[in-house]
XYZ file of C-alpha atoms in Angstrom:
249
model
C -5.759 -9.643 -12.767
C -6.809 -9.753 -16.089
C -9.318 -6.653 -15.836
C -5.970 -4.787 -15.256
C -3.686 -6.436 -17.954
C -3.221 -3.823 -20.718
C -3.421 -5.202 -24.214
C -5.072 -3.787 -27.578
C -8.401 -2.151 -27.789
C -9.385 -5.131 -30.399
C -8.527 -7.946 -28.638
C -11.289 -9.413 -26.690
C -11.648 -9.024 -22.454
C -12.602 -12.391 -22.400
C -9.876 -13.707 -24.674
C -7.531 -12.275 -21.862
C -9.158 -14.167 -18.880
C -8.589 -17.262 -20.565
C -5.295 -16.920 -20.864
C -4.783 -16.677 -17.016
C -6.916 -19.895 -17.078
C -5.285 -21.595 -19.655
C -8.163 -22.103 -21.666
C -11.210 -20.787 -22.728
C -13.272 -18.958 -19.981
C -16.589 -19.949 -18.903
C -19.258 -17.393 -19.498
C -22.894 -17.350 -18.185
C -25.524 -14.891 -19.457
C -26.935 -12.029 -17.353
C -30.207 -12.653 -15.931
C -31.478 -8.495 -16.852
C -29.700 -7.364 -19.451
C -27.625 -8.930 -22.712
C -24.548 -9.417 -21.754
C -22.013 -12.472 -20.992
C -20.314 -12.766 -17.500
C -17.755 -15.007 -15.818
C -19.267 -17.975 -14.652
C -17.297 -18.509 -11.173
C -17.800 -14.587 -10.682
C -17.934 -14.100 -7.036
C -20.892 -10.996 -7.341
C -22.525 -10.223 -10.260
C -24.528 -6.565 -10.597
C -26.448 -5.955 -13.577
C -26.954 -2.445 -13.904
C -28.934 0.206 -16.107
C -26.577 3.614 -16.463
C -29.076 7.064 -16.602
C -26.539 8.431 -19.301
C -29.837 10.942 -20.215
C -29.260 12.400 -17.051
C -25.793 13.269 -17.270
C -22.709 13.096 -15.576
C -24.021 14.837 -12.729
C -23.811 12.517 -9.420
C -20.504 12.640 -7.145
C -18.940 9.234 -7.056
C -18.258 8.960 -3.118
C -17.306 9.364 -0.567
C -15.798 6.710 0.497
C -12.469 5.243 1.347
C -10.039 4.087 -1.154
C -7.141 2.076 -1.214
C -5.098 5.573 -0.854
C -6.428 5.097 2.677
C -8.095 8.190 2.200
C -11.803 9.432 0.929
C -12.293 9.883 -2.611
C -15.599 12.215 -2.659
C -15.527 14.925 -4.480
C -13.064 14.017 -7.694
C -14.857 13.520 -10.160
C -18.882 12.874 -11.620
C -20.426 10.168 -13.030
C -23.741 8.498 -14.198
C -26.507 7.005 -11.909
C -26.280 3.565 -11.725
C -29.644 1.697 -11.636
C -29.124 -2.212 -10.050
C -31.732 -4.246 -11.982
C -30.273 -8.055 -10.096
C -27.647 -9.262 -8.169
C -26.319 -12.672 -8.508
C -23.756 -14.713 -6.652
C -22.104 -18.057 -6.594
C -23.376 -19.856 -3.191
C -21.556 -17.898 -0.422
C -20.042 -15.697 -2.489
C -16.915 -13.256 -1.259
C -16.977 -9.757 -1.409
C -13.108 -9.185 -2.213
C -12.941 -5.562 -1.908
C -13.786 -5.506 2.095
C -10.044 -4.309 2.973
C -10.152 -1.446 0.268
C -10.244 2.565 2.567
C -7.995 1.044 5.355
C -5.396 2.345 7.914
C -2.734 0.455 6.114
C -3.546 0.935 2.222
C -0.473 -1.366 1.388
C -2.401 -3.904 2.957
C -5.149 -4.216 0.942
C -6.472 -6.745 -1.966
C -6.374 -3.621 -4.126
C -2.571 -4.515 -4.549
C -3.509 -7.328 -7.047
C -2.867 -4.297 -9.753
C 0.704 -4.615 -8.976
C 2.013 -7.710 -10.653
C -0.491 -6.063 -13.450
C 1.153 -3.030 -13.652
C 4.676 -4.234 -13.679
C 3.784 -6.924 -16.537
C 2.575 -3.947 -18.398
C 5.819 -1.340 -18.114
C 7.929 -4.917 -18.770
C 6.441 -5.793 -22.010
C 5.765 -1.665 -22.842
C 9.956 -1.500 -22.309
C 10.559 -4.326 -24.738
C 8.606 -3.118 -27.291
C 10.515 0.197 -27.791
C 13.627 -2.064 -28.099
C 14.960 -1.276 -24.875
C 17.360 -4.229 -22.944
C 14.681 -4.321 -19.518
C 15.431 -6.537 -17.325
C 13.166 -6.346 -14.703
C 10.399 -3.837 -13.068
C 9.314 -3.557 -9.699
C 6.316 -1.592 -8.008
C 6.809 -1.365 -4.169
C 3.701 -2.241 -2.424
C 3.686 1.012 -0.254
C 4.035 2.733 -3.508
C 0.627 1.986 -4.564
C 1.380 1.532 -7.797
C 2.341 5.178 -7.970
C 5.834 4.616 -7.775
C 7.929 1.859 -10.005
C 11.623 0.703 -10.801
C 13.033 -0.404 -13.768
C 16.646 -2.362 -14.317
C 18.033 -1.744 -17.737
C 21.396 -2.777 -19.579
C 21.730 0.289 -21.673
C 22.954 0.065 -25.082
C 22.455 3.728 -26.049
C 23.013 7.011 -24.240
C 19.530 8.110 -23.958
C 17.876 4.896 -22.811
C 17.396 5.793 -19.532
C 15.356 8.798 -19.814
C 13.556 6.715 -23.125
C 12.573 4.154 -20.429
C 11.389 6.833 -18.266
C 8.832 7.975 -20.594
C 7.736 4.673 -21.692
C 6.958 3.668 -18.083
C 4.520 6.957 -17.465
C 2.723 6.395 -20.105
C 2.285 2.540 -21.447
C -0.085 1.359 -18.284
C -4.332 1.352 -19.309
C -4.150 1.879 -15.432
C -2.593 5.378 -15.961
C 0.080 4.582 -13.176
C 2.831 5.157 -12.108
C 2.926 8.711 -11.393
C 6.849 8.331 -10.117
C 9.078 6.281 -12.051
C 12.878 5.226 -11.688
C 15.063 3.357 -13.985
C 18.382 1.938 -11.784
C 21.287 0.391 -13.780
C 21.717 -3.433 -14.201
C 24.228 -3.607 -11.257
C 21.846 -2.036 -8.594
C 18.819 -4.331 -6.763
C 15.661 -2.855 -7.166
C 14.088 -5.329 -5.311
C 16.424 -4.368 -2.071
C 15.552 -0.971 -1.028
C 19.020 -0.159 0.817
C 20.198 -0.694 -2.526
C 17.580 1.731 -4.289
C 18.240 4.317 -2.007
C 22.276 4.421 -2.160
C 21.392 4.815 -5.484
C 19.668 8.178 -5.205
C 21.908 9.129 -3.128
C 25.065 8.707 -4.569
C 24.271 8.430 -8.418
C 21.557 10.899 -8.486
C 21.492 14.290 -9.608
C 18.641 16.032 -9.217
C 19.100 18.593 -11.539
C 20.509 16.654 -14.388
C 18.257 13.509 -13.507
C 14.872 14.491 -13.238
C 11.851 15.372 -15.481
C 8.669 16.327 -14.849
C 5.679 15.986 -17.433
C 2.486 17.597 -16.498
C -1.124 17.248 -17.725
C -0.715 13.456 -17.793
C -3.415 10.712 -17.361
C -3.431 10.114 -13.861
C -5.243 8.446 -10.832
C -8.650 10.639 -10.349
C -8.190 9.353 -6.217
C -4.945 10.965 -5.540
C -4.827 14.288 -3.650
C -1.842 15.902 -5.905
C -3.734 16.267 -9.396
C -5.290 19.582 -10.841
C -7.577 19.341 -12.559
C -9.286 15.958 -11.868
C -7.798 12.770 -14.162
C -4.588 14.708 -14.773
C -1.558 15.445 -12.933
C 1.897 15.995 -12.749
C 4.147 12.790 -13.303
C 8.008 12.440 -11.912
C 11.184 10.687 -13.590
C 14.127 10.240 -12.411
C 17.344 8.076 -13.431
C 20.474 6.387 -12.368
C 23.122 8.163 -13.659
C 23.677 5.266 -16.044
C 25.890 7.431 -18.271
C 28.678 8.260 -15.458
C 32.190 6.170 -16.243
C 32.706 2.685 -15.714
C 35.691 3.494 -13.386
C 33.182 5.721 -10.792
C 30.409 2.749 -11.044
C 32.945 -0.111 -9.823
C 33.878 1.694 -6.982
C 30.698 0.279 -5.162
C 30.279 0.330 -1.248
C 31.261 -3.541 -0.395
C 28.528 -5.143 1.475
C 29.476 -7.101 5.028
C 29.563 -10.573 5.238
C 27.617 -10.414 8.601
């Protein structure tokens, strides 16, 4: 969790773990080379990277949490393993990672991560947020926003905010819902787009943006094309009361 919380270049990695713990976190020194690790770190690989040798190696293949392969997307240095150390039985968390079911996985620890970082992103460009959601079978492509707007262009403000605030350079589709729809009920998100949404008016599409290097949709590798769309927040009060009643069954 805390390798995937976005916060300043200048603030310190470590700093950030020990706020999850509450205090300050333990560090151990590597056995190879000079650096400081978690103590209760599961697996531990101290490497030497060949940078002399360029980026020349394919990372992959090999499945990834898209439950596809990711061979072929990208190169990268050759990674030289100098030790491995372990707490006694130690866990190898990333066993579920390339499955049929990529919702599944452990991988989905980035969402909470992500949505933490569009949250506190929204507030700080003074937009009323009041919550953010990214749907597991999304994987943390796809993410809602609920906003009280104040202004006539928040909505498409929030929009760009979400696509590009994340260090994880996700989500590649983002929605922002007014404050009377549920994001977290997905009947609710999709009357939505279907009755509030125009698709013309709504949506926005900004291309050569950071994106996932795993995904299939990007050209060239690292960038893509990234989707926004809104709740037609703006429409008149009188249309937006006139909500379909839900049963009492």
């Amino acid at each position: 969790m805390a390798a995937l919380k976005g916060f300043p270049p200048d603030v310190d990695d470590f700093e950030v773990l020990g706020s999850f713990y509450g205090e300050a976190a333990k560090l151990v020194k590597c056995e190879t080379v000079d650096l400081m690790v978690p103590a209760n770190a599961e697996i531990v690989l101290e490497c030497e990277l060949m940078a002399t040798e360029g980026w020349v190696h394919d990372e992959a293949p090999f499945g990834e949490f898209t439950g596809m392969y990711g061979g072929g997307l990208k190169h990268n240095v050759r990674a030289v393993v100098r030790a491995i150390t372990h707490r006694k039985s130690g866990i190898f968390q990333y066993a579920t990672i390339g499955c049929g079911h990529p919702w599944y996985t452990d991988n989905m620890l980035q969402l909470p991560a992500m949505e933490a970082d569009l949250f506190g992103a929204l507030k700080d460009s003074a937009l009323d947020v009041l919550e953010v959601r990214a749907d597991a079978a999304g994987l943390s492509n796809v993410a809602y926003a609920k906003i009280r707007k104040q202004g006539a262009g928040d909505a498409k403000q929030a929009l760009a905010v979400m696509l590009g605030s994340s260090k994880m350079a996700i989500p590649k589709i983002a929605y922002v819902f007014d404050e009377d729809v549920d994001i977290w009920d997905d009947n609710e998100v999709k009357w939505a787009m279907a009755f509030r949404f125009d698709p013309i008016r709504d949506t926005v599409i900004i291309p050569s943006m950071n994106t996932m290097t795993v995904g299939r949709a990007r050209c060239p590798p690292a960038v893509g094309w990234k989707t926004v769309s809104v709740d037609r927040s703006d429409i008149s009060a009188d249309y937006r009361s006139a909500r379909a009643l839900k049963s009492a069954a």
